[in-house]
CSV table of N, CA, C and O and ligand atoms in Angstrom, one decimal:
chain,number,residue,atom,x,y,z
D,198,MET,N,16.0,4.8,-5.8
D,198,MET,CA,16.9,4.0,-4.8
D,198,MET,C,17.1,2.6,-5.6
D,198,MET,O,16.1,1.8,-5.7
D,199,ALA,N,18.4,2.3,-5.8
D,199,ALA,CA,18.8,1.3,-6.7
D,199,ALA,C,18.3,-0.2,-6.0
D,199,ALA,O,17.9,-1.0,-6.8
D,200,ASP,N,18.6,-0.3,-4.8
D,200,ASP,CA,18.2,-1.5,-4.2
D,200,ASP,C,16.8,-1.7,-3.4
D,200,ASP,O,16.8,-2.5,-2.7
D,201,CYS,N,15.9,-0.8,-3.8
D,201,CYS,CA,14.7,-0.8,-3.1
D,201,CYS,C,13.6,-1.7,-3.9
D,201,CYS,O,13.5,-1.4,-5.1
D,202,LEU,N,13.2,-2.7,-3.2
D,202,LEU,CA,12.2,-3.7,-3.8
D,202,LEU,C,11.0,-2.9,-4.4
D,202,LEU,O,10.6,-3.2,-5.8
D,203,PHE,N,10.5,-1.9,-3.7
D,203,PHE,CA,9.2,-1.4,-4.3
D,203,PHE,C,9.4,-0.3,-5.2
D,203,PHE,O,8.7,0.0,-6.1
D,204,CYS,N,10.6,0.4,-5.3
D,204,CYS,CA,11.2,1.2,-6.4
D,204,CYS,C,11.3,0.3,-7.7
D,204,CYS,O,10.7,0.7,-8.8
D,205,LYS,N,11.7,-0.8,-7.5
D,205,LYS,CA,11.8,-1.8,-8.7
D,205,LYS,C,10.5,-2.1,-9.2
D,205,LYS,O,10.1,-2.2,-10.3
D,206,ILE,N,9.5,-2.4,-8.2
D,206,ILE,CA,8.2,-2.8,-8.6
D,206,ILE,C,7.5,-1.5,-9.3
D,206,ILE,O,6.9,-1.6,-10.4
D,207,ALA,N,7.8,-0.3,-8.7
D,207,ALA,CA,7.2,0.9,-9.3
D,207,ALA,C,7.8,1.2,-10.7
D,207,ALA,O,7.1,1.6,-11.6
D,208,ASN,N,9.0,0.8,-10.9
D,208,ASN,CA,9.6,0.9,-12.4
D,208,ASN,C,9.3,-0.4,-13.2
D,208,ASN,O,10.1,-0.3,-14.4
D,209,HIS,N,8.5,-1.2,-12.7
D,209,HIS,CA,8.3,-2.5,-13.6
D,209,HIS,C,9.4,-3.2,-13.9
D,209,HIS,O,9.5,-4.1,-14.8
D,210,GLU,N,10.6,-3.1,-13.1
D,210,GLU,CA,11.8,-4.0,-13.1
D,210,GLU,C,11.5,-5.3,-12.5
D,210,GLU,O,12.1,-6.4,-12.9
D,211,ILE,N,10.5,-5.4,-11.7
D,211,ILE,CA,10.0,-6.7,-11.0
D,211,ILE,C,8.6,-6.7,-11.2
D,211,ILE,O,7.9,-5.7,-11.0
D,212,ASP,N,8.0,-7.9,-11.4
D,212,ASP,CA,6.6,-8.1,-11.9
D,212,ASP,C,5.8,-7.9,-10.6
D,212,ASP,O,6.1,-8.5,-9.5
D,213,SER,N,4.7,-7.5,-10.7
D,213,SER,CA,3.6,-7.6,-9.7
D,213,SER,C,2.2,-7.4,-10.5
D,213,SER,O,2.0,-7.1,-11.5
D,214,LEU,N,1.2,-7.7,-9.5
D,214,LEU,CA,-0.1,-7.7,-10.1
D,214,LEU,C,-0.7,-6.4,-9.8
D,214,LEU,O,-1.2,-6.1,-8.8
D,215,VAL,N,-0.6,-5.5,-11.0
D,215,VAL,CA,-1.0,-4.0,-10.8
D,215,VAL,C,-2.4,-3.9,-10.9
D,215,VAL,O,-3.0,-4.4,-11.9
D,216,LEU,N,-3.0,-3.1,-10.0
D,216,LEU,CA,-4.6,-2.9,-10.1
D,216,LEU,C,-4.7,-1.4,-10.5
D,216,LEU,O,-5.8,-1.1,-10.9
D,217,TYR,N,-3.8,-0.5,-10.3
D,217,TYR,CA,-3.9,0.8,-10.4
D,217,TYR,C,-2.5,1.6,-10.6
D,217,TYR,O,-1.6,1.2,-10.1
D,218,GLU,N,-2.4,2.4,-11.8
D,218,GLU,CA,-1.2,3.1,-11.9
D,218,GLU,C,-1.5,4.5,-12.4
D,218,GLU,O,-2.3,4.5,-13.3
D,219,ASP,N,-0.8,5.6,-12.0
D,219,ASP,CA,-0.7,6.7,-12.7
D,219,ASP,C,0.8,7.1,-12.5
D,219,ASP,O,1.7,6.4,-12.2
D,220,ASP,N,1.0,8.6,-12.8
D,220,ASP,CA,2.4,9.0,-12.7
D,220,ASP,C,3.0,9.1,-11.3
D,220,ASP,O,4.2,9.0,-11.3
D,221,GLU,N,2.1,9.0,-10.3
D,221,GLU,CA,2.6,9.1,-8.9
D,221,GLU,C,2.4,7.9,-8.0
D,221,GLU,O,3.2,7.8,-7.0
D,222,VAL,N,1.5,7.1,-8.4
D,222,VAL,CA,1.0,6.1,-7.5
D,222,VAL,C,0.9,4.8,-8.2
D,222,VAL,O,0.5,4.6,-9.3
D,223,LEU,N,1.1,3.5,-7.5
D,223,LEU,CA,1.0,2.2,-8.0
D,223,LEU,C,0.3,1.5,-7.0
D,223,LEU,O,0.6,1.6,-5.8
D,224,ALA,N,-0.6,0.7,-7.3
D,224,ALA,CA,-1.3,-0.3,-6.3
D,224,ALA,C,-1.3,-1.7,-6.9
D,224,ALA,O,-1.5,-1.9,-8.1
D,225,PHE,N,-0.8,-2.7,-6.1
D,225,PHE,CA,-0.6,-4.0,-6.6
D,225,PHE,C,-1.0,-5.0,-5.4
D,225,PHE,O,-1.0,-4.5,-4.2
D,226,ARG,N,-1.3,-6.1,-5.9
D,226,ARG,CA,-1.7,-7.0,-4.9
D,226,ARG,C,-0.5,-7.6,-4.0
D,226,ARG,O,0.7,-7.8,-4.5
D,227,ASP,N,-0.6,-7.8,-2.8
D,227,ASP,CA,0.4,-8.3,-1.8
D,227,ASP,C,0.8,-9.6,-2.1
D,227,ASP,O,-0.2,-10.5,-2.4
D,228,ILE,N,1.9,-10.0,-2.3
D,228,ILE,CA,2.4,-11.3,-2.6
D,228,ILE,C,2.1,-12.4,-1.5
D,228,ILE,O,2.1,-13.6,-1.8
D,229,ASP,N,1.8,-12.0,-0.4
D,229,ASP,CA,1.5,-12.9,0.7
D,229,ASP,C,0.3,-12.4,1.6
D,229,ASP,O,0.4,-11.8,2.7
D,230,PRO,N,-0.9,-12.6,0.9
D,230,PRO,CA,-2.0,-11.9,1.4
D,230,PRO,C,-2.5,-12.3,2.8
D,230,PRO,O,-2.4,-13.4,3.3
D,231,LYS,N,-3.0,-11.4,3.7
D,231,LYS,CA,-3.3,-11.6,5.0
D,231,LYS,C,-4.7,-11.3,5.1
D,231,LYS,O,-5.3,-11.5,6.3
D,232,ALA,N,-5.4,-11.2,4.0
D,232,ALA,CA,-6.9,-11.2,4.1
D,232,ALA,C,-7.4,-11.2,2.6
D,232,ALA,O,-6.4,-11.4,1.7
D,233,PRO,N,-8.6,-11.7,2.3
D,233,PRO,CA,-9.0,-12.0,1.1
D,233,PRO,C,-8.6,-10.8,0.0
D,233,PRO,O,-8.3,-11.1,-1.0
D,234,THR,N,-8.8,-9.6,0.3
D,234,THR,CA,-8.2,-8.4,-0.3
D,234,THR,C,-7.0,-8.0,0.5
D,234,THR,O,-7.1,-7.6,1.7
D,235,HIS,N,-6.0,-7.9,-0.2
D,235,HIS,CA,-4.6,-7.3,0.4
D,235,HIS,C,-4.0,-6.7,-0.6
D,235,HIS,O,-3.2,-7.3,-1.4
D,236,ILE,N,-4.1,-5.4,-0.7
D,236,ILE,CA,-3.5,-4.5,-1.7
D,236,ILE,C,-2.4,-3.5,-1.2
D,236,ILE,O,-2.7,-3.0,-0.1
D,237,LEU,N,-1.3,-3.3,-1.9
D,237,LEU,CA,-0.3,-2.2,-1.2
D,237,LEU,C,-0.5,-1.1,-2.2
D,237,LEU,O,-0.5,-1.4,-3.6
D,238,VAL,N,-0.5,0.0,-1.8
D,238,VAL,CA,-0.7,1.3,-2.5
D,238,VAL,C,0.6,2.2,-2.1
D,238,VAL,O,0.8,2.4,-1.0
D,239,ILE,N,1.4,2.5,-3.2
D,239,ILE,CA,2.7,3.2,-3.0
D,239,ILE,C,2.9,4.5,-3.8
D,239,ILE,O,2.3,4.5,-4.9
D,240,PRO,N,3.6,5.3,-3.2
D,240,PRO,CA,4.0,6.6,-4.0
D,240,PRO,C,5.1,5.9,-4.9
D,240,PRO,O,5.9,5.2,-4.5
D,241,LYS,N,5.3,6.3,-6.2
D,241,LYS,CA,6.4,5.9,-7.1
D,241,LYS,C,7.6,6.5,-6.5
D,241,LYS,O,8.6,5.7,-6.8
D,242,LYS,N,7.7,7.7,-6.1
D,242,LYS,CA,8.8,8.3,-5.6
D,242,LYS,C,9.2,7.5,-4.2
D,242,LYS,O,8.4,7.1,-3.4
D,243,HIS,N,10.6,7.3,-4.1
D,243,HIS,CA,11.0,6.7,-2.8
D,243,HIS,C,10.8,7.6,-1.7
D,243,HIS,O,11.3,8.7,-1.6
D,244,VAL,N,10.1,7.0,-0.6
D,244,VAL,CA,10.0,7.8,0.6
D,244,VAL,C,10.2,6.5,1.7
D,244,VAL,O,9.5,5.5,1.4
D,245,ASP,N,11.1,6.6,2.6
D,245,ASP,CA,11.4,5.4,3.5
D,245,ASP,C,10.3,5.0,4.3
D,245,ASP,O,9.9,3.7,4.4
D,246,SER,N,9.5,5.9,4.8
D,246,SER,CA,8.3,5.6,5.6
D,246,SER,C,7.4,6.7,6.0
D,246,SER,O,7.8,7.9,5.5
D,247,ALA,N,6.3,6.5,6.6
D,247,ALA,CA,5.4,7.6,6.9
D,247,ALA,C,6.1,8.5,7.8
D,247,ALA,O,5.6,9.6,8.0
D,248,ALA,N,7.1,8.1,8.6
D,248,ALA,CA,7.8,9.0,9.4
D,248,ALA,C,8.5,10.2,8.7
D,248,ALA,O,8.7,11.1,9.4
D,249,LEU,N,8.5,10.1,7.4
D,249,LEU,CA,9.2,11.1,6.7
D,249,LEU,C,8.3,12.1,5.9
D,249,LEU,O,8.7,12.9,5.1
D,250,LEU,N,7.0,11.8,6.0
D,250,LEU,CA,6.0,12.7,5.3
D,250,LEU,C,6.0,14.0,6.0
D,250,LEU,O,6.2,14.3,7.3
D,251,SER,N,5.7,14.9,5.1
D,251,SER,CA,5.5,16.4,5.6
D,251,SER,C,4.2,16.9,5.0
D,251,SER,O,3.7,16.3,4.1
D,252,GLU,N,3.9,18.0,5.3
D,252,GLU,CA,2.8,18.9,4.9
D,252,GLU,C,2.8,18.9,3.3
D,252,GLU,O,1.8,18.9,2.7
D,253,ALA,N,4.0,19.0,2.7
D,253,ALA,CA,4.1,19.1,1.3
D,253,ALA,C,3.7,17.9,0.6
D,253,ALA,O,3.5,17.9,-0.5
D,254,ASP,N,3.7,16.7,1.3
D,254,ASP,CA,3.0,15.5,0.8
D,254,ASP,C,1.6,15.4,0.7
D,254,ASP,O,1.0,14.4,0.3
D,255,GLY,N,0.9,16.6,1.2
D,255,GLY,CA,-0.5,16.5,1.2
D,255,GLY,C,-1.2,16.0,0.0
D,255,GLY,O,-2.1,15.1,0.0
D,256,PRO,N,-1.1,16.7,-1.2
D,256,PRO,CA,-1.6,16.3,-2.5
D,256,PRO,C,-1.4,14.7,-2.8
D,256,PRO,O,-2.2,14.1,-3.3
D,257,LEU,N,0.0,14.3,-2.6
D,257,LEU,CA,0.3,12.9,-2.9
D,257,LEU,C,-0.6,12.0,-2.1
D,257,LEU,O,-1.2,10.9,-2.4
D,258,LEU,N,-0.6,12.2,-0.7
D,258,LEU,CA,-1.5,11.5,0.1
D,258,LEU,C,-2.9,11.6,-0.1
D,258,LEU,O,-3.6,10.5,-0.1
D,259,GLY,N,-3.5,12.6,-0.6
D,259,GLY,CA,-4.7,12.7,-1.0
D,259,GLY,C,-5.1,11.9,-2.2
D,259,GLY,O,-6.2,11.2,-2.3
D,260,ARG,N,-4.1,11.7,-3.1
D,260,ARG,CA,-4.3,10.9,-4.2
D,260,ARG,C,-4.2,9.4,-3.9
D,260,ARG,O,-5.0,8.6,-4.3
D,261,ILE,N,-3.3,9.1,-3.1
D,261,ILE,CA,-3.2,7.7,-2.5
D,261,ILE,C,-4.5,7.3,-1.8
D,261,ILE,O,-5.1,6.2,-2.2
D,262,PHE,N,-5.1,8.2,-1.0
D,262,PHE,CA,-6.2,7.8,-0.2
D,262,PHE,C,-7.4,7.7,-1.2
D,262,PHE,O,-8.3,7.0,-0.9
D,263,SER,N,-7.5,8.4,-2.2
D,263,SER,CA,-8.6,8.4,-3.1
D,263,SER,C,-8.6,7.2,-3.9
D,263,SER,O,-9.4,6.4,-4.2
D,264,VAL,N,-7.3,6.6,-4.4
D,264,VAL,CA,-7.0,5.4,-5.0
D,264,VAL,C,-7.4,4.3,-4.0
D,264,VAL,O,-8.1,3.4,-4.5
D,265,ILE,N,-7.1,4.3,-2.8
D,265,ILE,CA,-7.4,3.4,-1.9
D,265,ILE,C,-9.0,3.3,-1.8
D,265,ILE,O,-9.6,1.9,-1.8
D,266,ALA,N,-9.7,4.2,-1.8
D,266,ALA,CA,-11.1,4.2,-1.6
D,266,ALA,C,-11.8,3.7,-2.8
D,266,ALA,O,-12.8,2.9,-2.8
D,267,LYS,N,-11.2,4.0,-4.1
D,267,LYS,CA,-11.7,3.4,-5.3
D,267,LYS,C,-11.5,1.9,-5.4
D,267,LYS,O,-12.3,1.2,-5.8
D,268,LEU,N,-10.3,1.5,-4.9
D,268,LEU,CA,-9.9,0.1,-4.8
D,268,LEU,C,-11.0,-0.5,-4.0
D,268,LEU,O,-11.4,-1.8,-4.4
D,269,ALA,N,-11.2,-0.1,-2.9
D,269,ALA,CA,-12.1,-0.8,-1.8
D,269,ALA,C,-13.5,-0.9,-2.6
D,269,ALA,O,-14.2,-2.0,-2.3
D,270,GLU,N,-14.0,0.1,-3.4
D,270,GLU,CA,-15.2,0.0,-3.8
D,270,GLU,C,-15.1,-1.0,-5.0
D,270,GLU,O,-15.9,-2.0,-5.1
D,271,ASP,N,-14.0,-1.1,-5.8
D,271,ASP,CA,-13.8,-2.2,-6.9
D,271,ASP,C,-13.8,-3.5,-6.2
D,271,ASP,O,-14.4,-4.5,-6.9
D,272,GLU,N,-13.3,-3.8,-5.0
D,272,GLU,CA,-13.1,-5.0,-4.5
D,272,GLU,C,-14.6,-5.4,-3.6
D,272,GLU,O,-14.4,-6.4,-3.0
D,273,LYS,N,-15.4,-4.4,-3.7
D,273,LYS,CA,-16.8,-4.6,-3.1
D,273,LYS,C,-16.5,-4.9,-1.5
D,273,LYS,O,-17.3,-5.7,-1.1
D,274,LEU,N,-15.8,-4.0,-1.0
D,274,LEU,CA,-15.6,-4.0,0.5
D,274,LEU,C,-16.5,-3.1,1.1
D,274,LEU,O,-16.2,-2.4,2.2
D,275,GLU,N,-17.8,-3.1,0.7
D,275,GLU,CA,-18.7,-2.0,1.4
D,275,GLU,C,-19.1,-2.3,2.9
D,275,GLU,O,-19.5,-1.5,3.6
D,276,LYS,N,-18.8,-3.5,3.4
D,276,LYS,CA,-18.9,-3.9,4.7
D,276,LYS,C,-17.8,-3.3,5.6
D,276,LYS,O,-17.9,-3.3,6.9
D,277,GLY,N,-16.6,-2.8,4.9
D,277,GLY,CA,-15.6,-2.2,5.8
D,277,GLY,C,-14.3,-2.8,5.3
D,277,GLY,O,-14.2,-3.8,4.6
D,278,TRP,N,-13.3,-2.1,5.8
D,278,TRP,CA,-11.9,-2.3,5.3
D,278,TRP,C,-10.9,-1.7,6.2
D,278,TRP,O,-11.4,-0.8,7.1
D,279,ARG,N,-9.6,-1.8,6.1
D,279,ARG,CA,-8.6,-1.3,6.8
D,279,ARG,C,-7.5,-0.8,6.2
D,279,ARG,O,-7.1,-1.5,5.3
D,280,VAL,N,-6.9,0.2,6.6
D,280,VAL,CA,-5.6,0.8,5.9
D,280,VAL,C,-4.7,0.9,7.0
D,280,VAL,O,-4.8,1.4,8.1
D,281,VAL,N,-3.4,0.1,6.7
D,281,VAL,CA,-2.3,0.1,7.7
D,281,VAL,C,-1.0,0.6,7.0
D,281,VAL,O,-0.8,0.3,5.8
D,282,ALA,N,-0.3,1.5,7.8
D,282,ALA,CA,1.0,1.9,7.4
D,282,ALA,C,1.9,1.5,8.5
D,282,ALA,O,1.9,2.1,9.6
D,283,ASN,N,2.8,0.4,8.4
D,283,ASN,CA,3.7,0.1,9.3
D,283,ASN,C,5.0,0.9,9.2
D,283,ASN,O,5.4,1.2,8.1
D,284,VAL,N,5.5,1.4,10.4
D,284,VAL,CA,6.7,2.4,10.5
D,284,VAL,C,7.8,1.7,11.3
D,284,VAL,O,7.4,1.5,12.5
D,285,GLY,N,8.9,1.4,10.6
D,285,GLY,CA,10.0,1.1,11.5
D,285,GLY,C,9.9,-0.3,12.0
D,285,GLY,O,9.0,-1.0,11.8
D,286,GLU,N,11.0,-0.7,12.7
D,286,GLU,CA,11.2,-2.1,13.1
D,286,GLU,C,10.0,-2.5,14.1
D,286,GLU,O,9.4,-3.5,14.0
D,287,GLU,N,9.8,-1.8,15.1
D,287,GLU,CA,8.7,-2.1,16.1
D,287,GLU,C,7.4,-1.9,15.6
D,287,GLU,O,6.4,-2.5,15.9
D,288,GLY,N,7.2,-1.1,14.5
D,288,GLY,CA,6.0,-1.0,13.9
D,288,GLY,C,5.7,-2.1,12.9
D,288,GLY,O,4.6,-2.1,12.3
D,289,GLY,N,6.7,-2.8,12.6
D,289,GLY,CA,6.5,-4.1,11.8
D,289,GLY,C,6.8,-4.0,10.3
D,289,GLY,O,6.4,-4.6,9.5
D,290,GLN,N,7.4,-2.8,10.0
D,290,GLN,CA,7.7,-2.5,8.6
D,290,GLN,C,9.0,-3.5,8.2
D,290,GLN,O,9.9,-3.4,8.8
D,291,THR,N,8.7,-4.2,7.0
D,291,THR,CA,9.7,-5.0,6.5
D,291,THR,C,10.3,-4.5,5.1
D,291,THR,O,11.3,-4.9,4.7
D,292,VAL,N,9.6,-3.6,4.5
D,292,VAL,CA,10.1,-3.0,3.2
D,292,VAL,C,10.2,-1.6,3.4
D,292,VAL,O,9.2,-0.8,3.8
D,293,GLY,N,11.4,-1.1,3.3
D,293,GLY,CA,11.6,0.5,3.5
D,293,GLY,C,11.3,1.5,2.5
D,293,GLY,O,12.2,2.2,2.0
D,294,HIS,N,10.0,1.3,1.9
D,294,HIS,CA,9.6,2.2,0.9
D,294,HIS,C,8.1,2.4,1.3
D,294,HIS,O,7.4,1.3,1.5
D,295,LEU,N,7.7,3.6,1.6
D,295,LEU,CA,6.3,3.8,2.2
D,295,LEU,C,5.2,3.0,1.4
D,295,LEU,O,5.3,3.1,0.1
D,296,HIS,N,4.3,2.4,2.0
D,296,HIS,CA,3.3,1.6,1.4
D,296,HIS,C,2.1,1.5,2.5
D,296,HIS,O,2.3,1.5,3.6
D,297,PHE,N,1.0,1.6,1.9
D,297,PHE,CA,-0.3,1.6,2.6
D,297,PHE,C,-0.9,0.1,2.3
D,297,PHE,O,-1.1,-0.2,1.1
D,298,HIS,N,-1.2,-0.6,3.3
D,298,HIS,CA,-1.9,-2.0,3.0
D,298,HIS,C,-3.4,-1.6,3.1
D,298,HIS,O,-4.0,-1.1,4.0
D,299,LEU,N,-4.0,-2.0,2.1
D,299,LEU,CA,-5.5,-2.2,2.0
D,299,LEU,C,-5.9,-3.6,2.2
D,299,LEU,O,-5.7,-4.5,1.4
D,300,LEU,N,-6.6,-3.7,3.4
D,300,LEU,CA,-7.0,-5.2,3.8
D,300,LEU,C,-8.6,-5.2,4.0
D,300,LEU,O,-9.2,-4.3,4.5
D,301,GLY,N,-9.2,-6.3,3.5
D,301,GLY,CA,-10.7,-6.4,3.7
D,301,GLY,C,-11.1,-7.7,3.2
D,301,GLY,O,-10.2,-8.6,2.8
D,302,GLY,N,-12.4,-7.9,3.3
D,302,GLY,CA,-13.1,-9.3,2.9
D,302,GLY,C,-13.1,-10.2,4.1
D,302,GLY,O,-13.5,-11.4,3.9
D,303,ARG,N,-12.8,-9.7,5.2
D,303,ARG,CA,-13.0,-10.6,6.5
D,303,ARG,C,-13.1,-9.8,7.6
D,303,ARG,O,-12.7,-8.4,7.4
D,304,GLN,N,-13.6,-10.2,8.8
D,304,GLN,CA,-13.7,-9.3,9.9
D,304,GLN,C,-12.2,-8.9,10.5
D,304,GLN,O,-11.4,-9.8,10.8
D,305,MET,N,-12.1,-7.8,10.8
D,305,MET,CA,-10.8,-7.1,11.5
D,305,MET,C,-10.9,-7.1,12.8
D,305,MET,O,-12.0,-6.9,13.4
D,306,TYR,N,-9.8,-7.3,13.5
D,306,TYR,CA,-9.9,-7.2,14.9
D,306,TYR,C,-8.9,-6.1,15.5
D,306,TYR,O,-8.1,-5.6,14.8
D,307,TRP,N,-9.3,-5.7,16.7
D,307,TRP,CA,-8.6,-4.5,17.3
D,307,TRP,C,-8.3,-5.0,18.8
D,307,TRP,O,-9.2,-5.4,19.5
D,308,PRO,N,-7.1,-4.9,19.4
D,308,PRO,CA,-6.0,-4.2,18.8
D,308,PRO,C,-5.2,-5.2,17.8
D,308,PRO,O,-5.4,-6.4,18.1
D,309,PRO,N,-4.6,-4.6,16.8
D,309,PRO,CA,-3.7,-5.5,16.0
D,309,PRO,C,-2.5,-6.1,16.8
D,309,PRO,O,-2.1,-5.6,17.7
D,310,GLY,N,-1.9,-7.1,16.2
D,310,GLY,CA,-0.8,-7.8,17.0
D,310,GLY,C,0.5,-7.0,17.0
D,310,GLY,O,0.5,-6.2,16.2
U,409,AMP,P1,5.5,-4.3,5.7
U,409,AMP,O1,5.7,-5.5,6.4
U,409,AMP,O2,4.4,-3.3,6.3
U,409,AMP,O3,6.7,-3.6,5.3
U,409,AMP,O4,4.8,-4.7,4.4
U,409,AMP,C1,5.6,-5.3,3.3
U,409,AMP,C2,4.6,-6.2,2.4
U,409,AMP,O5,5.2,-6.4,1.2
U,409,AMP,C3,4.3,-7.5,3.1
U,409,AMP,O6,2.8,-7.6,3.3
U,409,AMP,C4,4.8,-8.5,1.9
U,409,AMP,O7,4.0,-9.7,1.8
U,409,AMP,C5,4.8,-7.6,0.8
U,409,AMP,N1,5.8,-7.9,-0.3
U,409,AMP,C6,6.9,-8.4,-0.3
U,409,AMP,N2,7.5,-8.6,-1.4
U,409,AMP,C7,6.6,-8.4,-2.3
U,409,AMP,C8,6.4,-8.5,-3.8
U,409,AMP,N3,7.5,-8.8,-4.5
U,409,AMP,N4,5.2,-8.3,-4.4
U,409,AMP,C9,4.0,-8.1,-3.5
U,409,AMP,N5,4.1,-7.8,-2.3
U,409,AMP,C10,5.3,-8.0,-1.6
U,410,ZN,ZN1,11.9,2.6,-2.9
């Protein structure tokens, strides 16, 4: 997707603070962190949102969640952490490329706003 911000980050056309990368997945620090640890984990392939995931994406999602667990360990979030995927306008999604927020380092509250 030529005009997609996270595709450009995945292709290294736009700089980001990369914490993990393989052929399918990229993890980088959120530019406007909402917690002491705020990392975005994305598939390199363009997917609009979690609404478009199917069973065929199971291996990719497994890889993404194992990366998230490893990053949580690296960030020493042993007291707990949160994973969020915002979907669509009412879900609070502002970038139209699937991404999972890994948040931690402070107390999280429920329900989210
Ligand atoms: P969402 O609102 O769920 O779509 O999340 C998009 C996230 O992308 C927000 O937390 C933004 O702070 C973050 N973001 C936007 N632009 C960049 C960027 N260039 N590098 C890193 N994070 C970004
Ligand atoms: Zn994209």
